[in-house]
Each structure stands twice: as C-alpha cells, then as structure tokens.
Amino acid sequence: SQTIHQWPATLVQPVGSPLSLECTVEGTSNPNLYWYRQAAGRGLQLLFYSVGIGQISSEVPQNLSASRPQDRQFILSSKKLLLSDSGFYLCAWSPLPYIEAFFGQGTRLTVV
Amino acid sequence: DQQVKQNSPSLSVQEGRISILNCDYTNSMFDYFLWYKKYPAEGPTFLISISSIKDKNEDGRFTVFLNKSAKHLSLHIVPSQPGDSAVYFCAAVYSGAGSHQLTFGKGTKLSVIP
C-alpha cells in the first residue's frame, strides 16, 4: 500500500531563517506531488505541484520554492522566512492529476 | 474571488441525527467534486466524491448530492456519530486540460454532540 511521510510535524523558525520541509511517498511510482498551505481562517491553498522529477509548477507567487530531486521526494524550501509564511503545510500525492489526493500528516510552521 | 464556498464555518448536530454540510461553487467548468475530513494537526483524508455526470453518490453513512443548475453540493451524514466531529472541506476540480488545481472551500467544523 502507498504511504506518504512528511516531516517535521512542528517547526518554529525565526524570521529570516531558511526552511526545508521534506515529503516522501512509498509504494507507488511517478506520483503527482503537491504542496498545500492552510493558513488561519482559510482553506487549503495549492502552492506547488509536480508531475515528474525536476518538473515543478507554482500556483501562487510567494517566498517559497519547491524541488523534486527524486521520483518520490518533494521538498518545500525558503531562503528567508517571513511572518506570513506561518501556517499548516501539507504534502499530498495522487496517482493521476486530480481524482483523489492523499495527504501527509502536515507540518505546523510558526515563524517568530 | 472564492470559487468554492462553505458558508457555514461550524455546525452542531445531536448524535444519531443527520448532518448536512453545504458547499457552493461559482466556476461552471468544475466537473469533479470531493469531500475531505480533517482532524486537528492531521492531513485531510478523502471521504467521498462525485462526478458532474451524477447527482448522487452514496458510501455507507455518507451521501453527496450535486445540483449542477444551482452549483451546489451537500454532504449528508446519517446517522451522525461523535467520531464524525472534524472539519469538512469541499473541493472542486476541472479535470480537463491536465488541470492540477484542486480548489478547496474554507471548511465547516462539525461537532456531533453525544
């Protein structure tokens, strides 16, 4: 069966510090991978998606970037965090571009 | 402009009764709709979906109804159980043209009272 791992679960970072969140998927090949953010009082916002190694599409201009160095690895990064980057970050995968997406446990990021 | 709206931020229902969660959308290109359930500090889990060619899909205690003319869908949970207490997200997608944009509503927090 397929599983998705996302870490860390919680993170507190100072403004201006870098960020790296990692997500890996097991039990499937060539998954579509996604990064979402849930900010306070808002729904889930798609940040990045990837249909293959090295292929990244950004949905929203922001202070973040994503990379896919391996087929089942998806990384969310920032060079300098802003206070507005605080939120709940979710990695997800799907076998096809959108029928059902399966989510990781999420990372609660607090920028102080 | 919010394309998927869940106008009720919260809902309280007595255990054993029916829970009805509503969702409206504005983009007529959406052709597939999903409901996700989310517990605090966890990722959402897929619950049930419906294609725009149908008006009803049922899975156990969960039924989703779609009214395309009204651009409205609803999730019915019968009977409601305390374990159903969670935030429910409605999501919509236009599956054509290789779209990857799954648009979520802001969620409705359901509380089932024992």
XYZ file of N, CA and C in Angstrom:
678
model
N 0.840 -1.189 0.000
C 0.000 0.000 0.000
C 0.883 1.249 0.000
N 0.275 2.321 -0.434
C 1.024 3.559 -0.538
C 0.973 4.338 0.776
N 2.076 4.947 1.121
C 2.124 5.802 2.303
C 2.882 7.079 1.966
N 2.547 8.110 2.686
C 3.208 9.397 2.489
C 3.751 9.857 3.827
N 4.986 10.282 3.828
C 5.653 10.734 5.041
C 6.024 12.198 4.889
N 5.772 12.940 5.920
C 6.083 14.369 5.895
C 6.666 14.750 7.249
N 7.750 15.483 7.214
C 8.373 15.907 8.473
C 9.078 17.243 8.335
N 9.266 17.963 9.474
C 8.833 17.605 10.817
C 7.341 17.893 11.022
N 6.803 17.478 12.141
C 5.394 17.716 12.441
C 5.171 19.165 12.878
N 6.100 19.687 13.627
C 6.008 21.087 14.052
C 7.370 21.733 13.908
N 7.349 23.034 13.674
C 8.601 23.758 13.459
C 8.395 25.209 13.855
N 9.307 25.730 14.645
C 9.288 27.145 14.999
C 10.600 27.732 14.490
N 10.474 28.737 13.624
C 11.649 29.311 12.999
C 11.619 30.832 13.124
N 12.780 31.458 13.294
C 12.797 32.930 13.338
C 12.668 33.526 11.951
N 12.148 34.727 11.904
C 12.068 35.466 10.643
C 13.453 35.571 10.024
N 13.515 35.351 8.726
C 14.787 35.464 8.021
C 15.583 34.179 7.939
N 15.133 33.154 8.648
C 15.860 31.875 8.612
C 15.393 31.052 7.416
N 16.187 30.062 7.002
C 15.778 29.216 5.873
C 14.805 28.123 6.321
N 14.185 27.514 5.318
C 13.215 26.456 5.590
C 13.432 25.293 4.635
N 13.264 24.089 5.154
C 13.251 22.909 4.298
C 12.303 21.883 4.902
N 11.229 21.612 4.181
C 10.275 20.585 4.574
C 10.348 19.464 3.554
N 10.368 18.231 4.053
C 10.533 17.107 3.146
C 9.317 16.182 3.168
N 9.048 15.626 2.022
C 7.914 14.723 1.850
C 8.361 13.560 0.971
N 8.048 12.350 1.391
C 8.357 11.185 0.562
C 7.131 10.284 0.474
N 7.023 9.623 -0.639
C 5.909 8.710 -0.890
C 6.481 7.322 -1.110
N 5.825 6.331 -0.555
C 6.256 4.940 -0.730
C 5.148 4.135 -1.389
N 5.546 3.123 -2.119
C 4.569 2.181 -2.648
C 3.944 2.561 -3.962
N 4.500 3.564 -4.625
C 3.964 3.946 -5.926
C 5.088 4.560 -6.748
N 4.894 4.598 -8.038
C 5.890 5.206 -8.913
C 5.272 6.367 -9.670
N 6.112 7.361 -9.922
C 5.705 8.524 -10.689
C 4.409 9.167 -10.187
N 4.341 9.427 -8.895
C 3.124 10.074 -8.388
C 3.115 11.556 -8.766
N 1.939 12.126 -8.845
C 1.820 13.579 -8.861
C 1.934 14.043 -7.410
N 2.758 15.063 -7.190
C 3.021 15.529 -5.831
C 2.600 16.989 -5.687
N 2.142 17.327 -4.481
C 1.592 18.663 -4.244
C 2.039 19.183 -2.873
N 2.205 20.490 -2.797
C 2.344 21.177 -1.519
C 1.171 22.138 -1.367
N 0.493 22.021 -0.213
C -0.608 22.912 0.139
C -0.254 23.662 1.418
N -0.927 24.789 1.594
C -0.826 25.505 2.852
C -2.230 25.845 3.338
N -2.429 25.659 4.631
C -3.668 26.069 5.269
C -3.314 27.149 6.271
N -3.672 28.378 5.961
C -3.433 29.482 6.894
C -4.676 29.660 7.756
N -4.504 30.345 8.867
C -5.597 30.516 9.831
C -6.815 31.135 9.150
N -7.978 30.469 9.305
C -9.219 31.000 8.760
C -9.365 30.866 7.263
N -8.495 30.100 6.645
C -8.557 29.953 5.190
C -8.589 28.481 4.823
N -8.989 28.225 3.601
C -8.998 26.849 3.116
C -7.614 26.398 2.729
N -7.553 25.307 2.044
C -6.278 24.767 1.588
C -5.887 25.421 0.267
N -4.710 25.985 0.248
C -4.228 26.678 -0.945
C -3.110 25.878 -1.600
N -3.275 25.563 -2.859
C -2.235 24.840 -3.578
C -1.051 25.764 -3.834
N 0.144 25.328 -3.428
C 1.350 26.121 -3.612
C 2.142 25.643 -4.829
N 2.436 24.352 -4.868
C 3.233 23.777 -5.953
C 2.698 22.398 -6.313
N 2.916 22.025 -7.550
C 2.655 20.640 -7.917
C 3.742 20.178 -8.875
N 3.901 18.847 -8.924
C 4.948 18.272 -9.762
C 4.439 16.991 -10.390
N 4.621 16.871 -11.698
C 4.193 15.664 -12.408
C 5.362 14.730 -12.675
N 6.601 15.165 -12.332
C 7.753 14.309 -12.547
C 9.008 14.939 -11.979
N 10.090 14.171 -11.980
C 11.368 14.656 -11.443
C 11.762 15.953 -12.132
N 12.098 16.938 -11.331
C 12.559 18.212 -11.864
C 11.478 19.098 -12.456
N 10.239 18.626 -12.452
C 9.133 19.403 -13.021
C 8.299 19.990 -11.896
N 8.380 21.299 -11.755
C 7.682 21.983 -10.685
C 6.841 23.101 -11.284
N 5.606 23.178 -10.848
C 4.739 24.283 -11.261
C 4.258 25.010 -10.017
N 4.317 26.330 -10.095
C 3.912 27.152 -8.972
C 2.538 27.734 -9.245
N 1.677 27.641 -8.247
C 0.329 28.182 -8.416
C 0.210 29.600 -7.907
N 1.011 29.928 -6.914
C 0.885 31.226 -6.262
C 2.274 31.826 -6.078
N 2.489 33.063 -6.554
C 3.801 33.692 -6.322
C 4.030 33.928 -4.836
N 5.196 33.587 -4.348
C 5.431 33.728 -2.908
C 6.908 33.570 -2.596
N 7.162 33.514 -1.333
C 8.511 33.449 -0.794
C 9.039 32.022 -0.714
N 8.374 31.088 -1.369
C 8.718 29.685 -1.235
C 9.122 29.099 -2.579
N 9.825 27.961 -2.510
C 10.166 27.232 -3.727
C 10.035 25.746 -3.438
N 9.964 24.960 -4.486
C 9.845 23.518 -4.320
C 10.805 22.829 -5.270
N 11.211 21.619 -4.880
C 12.080 20.828 -5.739
C 11.693 19.372 -5.637
N 11.991 18.639 -6.694
C 11.700 17.200 -6.713
C 12.955 16.497 -7.212
N 13.882 16.233 -6.307
C 15.151 15.634 -6.714
C 15.041 14.145 -7.068
N 14.044 13.484 -6.525
C 13.816 12.073 -6.831
C 12.331 11.862 -7.114
N 12.016 10.727 -7.698
C 10.647 10.471 -8.131
C 9.631 10.616 -7.004
N 10.003 10.157 -5.800
C 9.037 10.132 -4.717
C 9.421 11.064 -3.570
N 10.173 12.098 -3.890
C 10.606 13.055 -2.885
C 10.255 14.460 -3.337
N 9.632 15.197 -2.439
C 9.206 16.555 -2.760
C 9.621 17.448 -1.600
N 10.318 18.554 -1.902
C 10.870 19.404 -0.867
C 10.345 20.822 -1.031
N 9.927 21.407 0.079
C 9.482 22.798 0.109
C 10.535 23.616 0.832
N 10.954 24.704 0.228
C 12.066 25.477 0.783
C 11.772 26.962 0.779
N 12.547 27.646 1.619
C 12.566 29.098 1.591
C 13.964 29.561 2.008
N 14.441 30.613 1.396
C 15.753 31.138 1.781
C 15.634 32.031 3.016
N 14.533 32.782 3.088
C 14.315 33.690 4.223
C 12.836 33.705 4.567
N 12.497 33.163 5.704
C 11.097 33.085 6.106
C 10.544 34.444 6.516
N 9.269 34.626 6.209
C 8.529 35.811 6.633
C 7.499 35.393 7.669
N 7.028 36.355 8.442
C 5.977 36.051 9.418
C 4.752 35.454 8.731
N 4.464 35.943 7.540
C 3.276 35.489 6.806
C 3.411 34.067 6.285
N 4.582 33.474 6.417
C 4.759 32.080 5.990
C 4.232 31.087 7.028
N 3.861 31.576 8.185
C 3.303 30.686 9.214
C 2.042 30.018 8.706
N 1.889 28.743 9.038
C 0.693 28.031 8.601
C 0.906 26.537 8.723
N -0.082 25.820 8.226
C -0.041 24.357 8.267
C 0.231 23.889 6.848
N 1.364 23.240 6.642
C 1.797 22.829 5.305
C 1.542 21.343 5.116
N 0.944 21.052 3.994
C 0.550 19.681 3.708
C 1.120 19.228 2.379
N 1.711 18.054 2.406
C 2.157 17.411 1.191
C 1.095 16.394 0.780
N 0.900 16.208 -0.493
C -0.093 15.249 -0.965
C 0.388 14.604 -2.252
N -0.167 13.443 -2.537
C 0.140 12.790 -3.796
C -1.153 12.241 -4.407
N -1.114 12.063 -5.709
C -2.229 11.407 -6.382
C -1.673 10.586 -7.538
N -2.351 9.494 -7.874
C -1.890 8.662 -8.986
C -2.148 9.316 -10.337
N -3.142 10.169 -10.404
C -3.491 10.884 -11.623
C -3.677 12.345 -11.263
N -3.556 13.241 -12.252
C -3.803 14.636 -11.906
C -5.250 14.852 -11.527
N -5.470 14.771 -10.346
C -6.694 15.016 -9.632
C -7.893 14.139 -9.854
N -7.905 13.096 -9.148
C -9.151 12.453 -8.841
C -9.238 12.427 -7.316
N -8.281 11.805 -6.682
C -8.224 11.870 -5.230
C -6.780 12.161 -4.848
N -6.598 13.011 -3.894
C -5.273 13.291 -3.373
C -5.181 12.738 -1.962
N -4.023 12.166 -1.658
C -3.794 11.588 -0.341
C -2.776 12.467 0.380
N -3.130 12.886 1.572
C -2.344 13.879 2.272
C -1.451 13.277 3.343
N -0.328 13.947 3.575
C 0.520 13.646 4.704
C -0.064 14.227 5.978
N 0.666 14.061 7.063
C 0.175 14.496 8.363
C 0.291 16.003 8.566
N 1.084 16.647 7.750
C 1.188 18.095 7.849
C 2.324 18.564 8.748
N 2.770 19.787 8.512
C 3.783 20.453 9.339
C 3.228 21.794 9.793
N 3.190 21.965 11.103
C 2.766 23.258 11.652
C 3.992 24.148 11.753
N 4.056 25.177 10.895
C 5.188 26.103 10.886
C 4.782 27.404 11.552
N 5.550 27.813 12.529
C 5.349 29.098 13.187
C 6.604 29.920 13.002
N 6.460 31.052 12.363
C 7.586 31.944 12.161
C 7.484 33.058 13.203
N 8.558 33.218 13.982
C 8.507 34.184 15.098
C 9.524 35.309 14.909
N -11.270 36.102 -5.384
C -12.589 35.557 -5.682
C -12.606 34.082 -5.280
N -13.478 33.756 -4.328
C -13.513 32.397 -3.836
C -14.440 31.576 -4.712
N -13.910 30.568 -5.365
C -14.701 29.771 -6.287
C -15.462 28.640 -5.609
N -15.015 28.247 -4.438
C -15.708 27.212 -3.674
C -15.991 27.792 -2.296
N -17.266 27.802 -1.942
C -17.659 28.456 -0.698
C -18.370 27.497 0.235
N -17.932 27.495 1.463
C -18.644 26.793 2.516
C -19.049 27.871 3.502
N -20.303 28.272 3.418
C -20.756 29.458 4.129
C -20.981 29.247 5.618
N -21.028 27.997 6.030
C -21.203 27.737 7.461
C -19.867 27.323 8.048
N -19.254 28.166 8.858
C -17.971 27.793 9.445
C -18.090 26.672 10.467
N -19.293 26.523 11.049
C -19.450 25.472 12.048
C -20.884 24.958 12.046
N -21.027 23.736 12.573
C -22.324 23.075 12.627
C -22.325 22.123 13.813
N -23.382 22.170 14.609
C -23.530 21.240 15.735
C -24.760 20.380 15.520
N -24.585 19.075 15.721
C -25.661 18.125 15.479
C -25.679 17.114 16.619
N -26.868 16.691 16.972
C -27.002 15.669 18.008
C -26.638 14.303 17.434
N -26.003 13.487 18.246
C -25.654 12.133 17.826
C -26.907 11.399 17.351
N -26.776 10.670 16.242
C -27.891 9.912 15.695
C -28.723 10.672 14.689
N -28.598 12.000 14.686
C -29.352 12.804 13.727
C -28.560 12.966 12.437
N -29.162 13.644 11.472
C -28.498 13.864 10.197
C -27.653 15.136 10.239
N -26.457 15.047 9.679
C -25.607 16.229 9.487
C -25.641 16.572 8.003
N -25.876 17.825 7.706
C -25.881 18.285 6.315
C -24.881 19.424 6.163
N -23.858 19.172 5.379
C -22.835 20.194 5.133
C -22.974 20.670 3.692
N -22.976 21.972 3.523
C -23.247 22.560 2.222
C -22.015 23.201 1.594
N -22.047 23.239 0.278
C -20.938 23.808 -0.475
C -21.483 24.403 -1.768
N -21.063 25.601 -2.097
C -21.454 26.254 -3.345
C -20.220 26.572 -4.164
N -20.368 26.547 -5.463
C -19.235 26.880 -6.324
C -19.686 27.831 -7.422
N -18.747 28.548 -7.957
C -19.084 29.558 -8.968
C -18.567 29.193 -10.356
N -17.564 28.343 -10.421
C -16.951 28.015 -11.710
C -17.703 26.859 -12.371
N -18.389 27.145 -13.454
C -19.185 26.114 -14.121
C -18.320 25.073 -14.834
N -17.007 25.308 -14.891
C -16.113 24.326 -15.514
C -15.785 23.168 -14.574
N -16.025 23.329 -13.297
C -15.747 22.249 -12.360
C -16.577 21.021 -12.738
N -15.919 19.869 -12.777
C -16.646 18.672 -13.161
C -16.420 17.501 -12.220
N -15.722 17.761 -11.137
C -15.492 16.689 -10.165
C -15.374 17.330 -8.801
N -16.054 16.710 -7.833
C -16.138 17.314 -6.511
C -15.796 16.274 -5.450
N -15.103 16.744 -4.428
C -14.643 15.830 -3.389
C -14.921 16.428 -2.018
N -15.104 15.543 -1.056
C -15.201 15.956 0.343
C -14.046 15.311 1.101
N -13.401 16.154 1.938
C -12.323 15.684 2.785
C -12.691 15.962 4.234
N -12.194 15.097 5.084
C -12.408 15.230 6.521
C -11.050 15.466 7.162
N -11.009 16.399 8.094
C -9.717 16.731 8.696
C -9.847 16.854 10.211
N -9.004 16.088 10.903
C -8.880 16.227 12.351
C -7.762 17.226 12.644
N -7.778 17.841 13.820
C -6.728 18.800 14.173
C -5.334 18.191 14.061
N -4.412 18.973 13.536
C -2.998 18.590 13.426
C -2.780 17.358 12.551
N -3.737 17.043 11.701
C -3.560 15.938 10.759
C -3.867 16.411 9.350
N -3.394 15.642 8.365
C -3.754 15.946 6.994
C -5.176 15.526 6.699
N -5.812 16.154 5.722
C -7.172 15.757 5.344
C -7.191 14.347 4.786
N -8.279 13.657 5.007
C -8.472 12.332 4.421
C -9.678 12.375 3.500
N -9.522 11.720 2.385
C -10.586 11.686 1.397
C -11.793 10.950 1.951
N -12.969 11.498 1.681
C -14.198 10.911 2.206
C -15.072 10.344 1.086
N -15.445 11.182 0.175
C -16.364 10.775 -0.884
C -16.269 11.778 -2.025
N -16.582 11.344 -3.226
C -16.513 12.246 -4.367
C -17.721 12.037 -5.277
N -17.872 12.954 -6.212
C -18.959 12.829 -7.181
C -18.551 13.502 -8.481
N -18.863 12.848 -9.554
C -18.628 13.419 -10.870
C -19.835 14.255 -11.266
N -19.593 15.216 -12.147
C -20.686 16.097 -12.548
C -21.739 15.410 -13.406
N -21.466 14.176 -13.825
C -22.473 13.455 -14.608
C -23.484 12.765 -13.699
N -23.230 12.813 -12.397
C -24.145 12.203 -11.438
C -24.764 13.284 -10.568
N -25.847 12.932 -9.886
C -26.415 13.871 -8.926
C -26.401 13.316 -7.505
N -25.941 12.090 -7.364
C -25.893 11.481 -6.030
C -24.840 10.381 -6.012
N -24.124 10.336 -4.892
C -23.203 9.222 -4.668
C -23.256 8.862 -3.192
N -23.375 7.584 -2.931
C -23.578 7.129 -1.565
C -22.490 6.141 -1.169
N -22.002 6.275 0.069
C -20.998 5.350 0.591
C -21.242 5.197 2.083
N -21.967 4.144 2.423
C -22.266 3.911 3.828
C -23.127 5.020 4.408
N -22.651 5.644 5.473
C -23.411 6.714 6.122
C -23.301 8.047 5.382
N -22.450 8.096 4.374
C -22.164 9.359 3.683
C -22.793 9.380 2.293
N -23.476 10.466 2.009
C -24.074 10.667 0.699
C -23.776 12.080 0.247
N -23.325 12.212 -0.978
C -23.108 13.541 -1.544
C -24.131 13.762 -2.643
N -24.737 14.936 -2.622
C -25.725 15.337 -3.616
C -25.156 16.508 -4.409
N -25.377 16.477 -5.704
C -24.911 17.557 -6.573
C -26.072 18.143 -7.352
N -26.236 19.437 -7.267
C -27.229 20.173 -8.037
C -26.478 21.124 -8.952
N -26.263 20.685 -10.188
C -25.438 21.463 -11.116
C -26.069 22.792 -11.476
N -27.376 22.808 -11.639
C -28.021 24.059 -12.034
C -27.863 25.122 -10.955
N -27.855 24.682 -9.707
C -27.695 25.621 -8.596
C -26.229 25.777 -8.199
N -25.352 25.000 -8.814
C -23.925 24.984 -8.448
C -23.788 24.760 -6.942
N -24.419 23.723 -6.505
C -24.476 23.437 -5.075
C -24.288 21.943 -4.843
N -23.502 21.625 -3.822
C -23.439 20.234 -3.392
C -23.528 20.163 -1.883
N -23.942 19.011 -1.423
C -24.088 18.831 0.015
C -23.632 17.431 0.399
N -23.174 17.345 1.618
C -22.748 16.066 2.197
C -23.701 15.748 3.343
N -24.314 14.571 3.270
C -25.220 14.122 4.319
C -24.556 12.981 5.083
N -24.586 13.081 6.388
C -24.052 12.021 7.241
C -25.207 11.521 8.115
N -25.557 10.256 7.909
C -26.666 9.685 8.664
C -26.343 8.246 9.081
N -26.452 7.902 10.354
C -26.619 8.803 11.487
C -25.272 9.411 11.893
N -25.303 10.578 12.430
C -24.072 11.225 12.859
C -23.534 10.565 14.124
N -22.222 10.476 14.196
C -21.562 9.856 15.340
C -20.533 10.837 15.908
N -20.221 10.733 17.187
C -19.225 11.638 17.779
C -17.893 11.623 17.030
N -17.498 10.478 16.490
C -16.258 10.383 15.742
C -16.270 11.143 14.430
N -17.442 11.601 14.031
C -17.539 12.404 12.815
C -17.145 13.856 13.072
N -16.960 14.216 14.315
C -16.582 15.588 14.654
C -15.223 15.902 14.053
N -15.195 16.851 13.152
C -13.982 17.193 12.410
C -14.307 18.401 11.545
N -13.302 18.874 10.816
C -13.528 19.914 9.814
C -13.695 19.230 8.462
N -14.735 19.606 7.748
C -15.019 19.015 6.450
C -14.756 20.048 5.358
N -13.935 19.646 4.398
C -13.604 20.518 3.278
C -14.266 20.005 2.008
N -14.880 20.907 1.316
C -15.390 20.640 -0.016
C -14.307 21.063 -1.001
N -14.118 20.290 -2.064
C -13.122 20.637 -3.069
C -13.687 20.382 -4.464
N -13.213 21.144 -5.413
C -13.695 21.007 -6.786
C -12.524 21.090 -7.748
N -12.682 20.438 -8.878
C -11.612 20.427 -9.865
C -12.198 20.408 -11.270
N -11.504 21.070 -12.174
C -11.794 20.920 -13.598
C -10.765 19.941 -14.123
N -11.217 18.750 -14.450
C -10.279 17.680 -14.780
C -9.779 17.747 -16.212
N -10.316 18.615 -17.017
C -9.870 18.708 -18.391
C -8.593 19.499 -18.525
N -7.963 19.391 -19.660
C -6.766 20.168 -19.985
C -5.639 19.945 -18.994
N -5.585 18.770 -18.370
C -4.492 18.462 -17.457
C -4.428 19.362 -16.249
N -5.546 19.871 -15.820
C -5.559 20.777 -14.681
C -5.094 20.087 -13.411
N -4.352 20.803 -12.601
C -3.929 20.270 -11.313
C -4.478 21.088 -10.165
N -5.385 21.988 -10.486
C -5.862 22.903 -9.465
C -7.063 22.308 -8.758
N -6.829 21.830 -7.532
C -7.926 21.370 -6.684
C -8.281 22.543 -5.795
N -9.454 23.096 -5.956
C -9.864 24.289 -5.223
C -10.697 23.893 -4.021
N -10.248 24.316 -2.855
C -10.916 23.965 -1.612
C -11.752 25.121 -1.086
N -12.814 24.753 -0.370
C -13.521 25.729 0.437
C -12.778 25.929 1.748
N -13.301 26.824 2.597
C -12.628 27.131 3.853
C -12.918 26.113 4.939
N -13.876 25.236 4.697
C -14.161 24.183 5.661
C -15.314 24.508 6.576
N -15.961 23.455 7.062
C -17.025 23.562 8.070
C -16.685 22.635 9.209
N -16.653 23.193 10.406
C -16.347 22.382 11.580
C -17.622 21.752 12.104
N -17.671 20.436 12.048
C -18.834 19.691 12.527
C -18.567 19.178 13.937
N -19.503 19.444 14.806
C -19.437 18.913 16.171
C -20.667 18.040 16.391
N -20.428 16.772 16.678
C -21.532 15.848 16.949
C -21.607 15.655 18.456
N -22.732 16.030 19.008
C -22.898 16.042 20.459
C -23.496 14.714 20.921
N -22.804 14.034 21.837
C -23.322 12.732 22.308
C -24.645 12.879 23.063
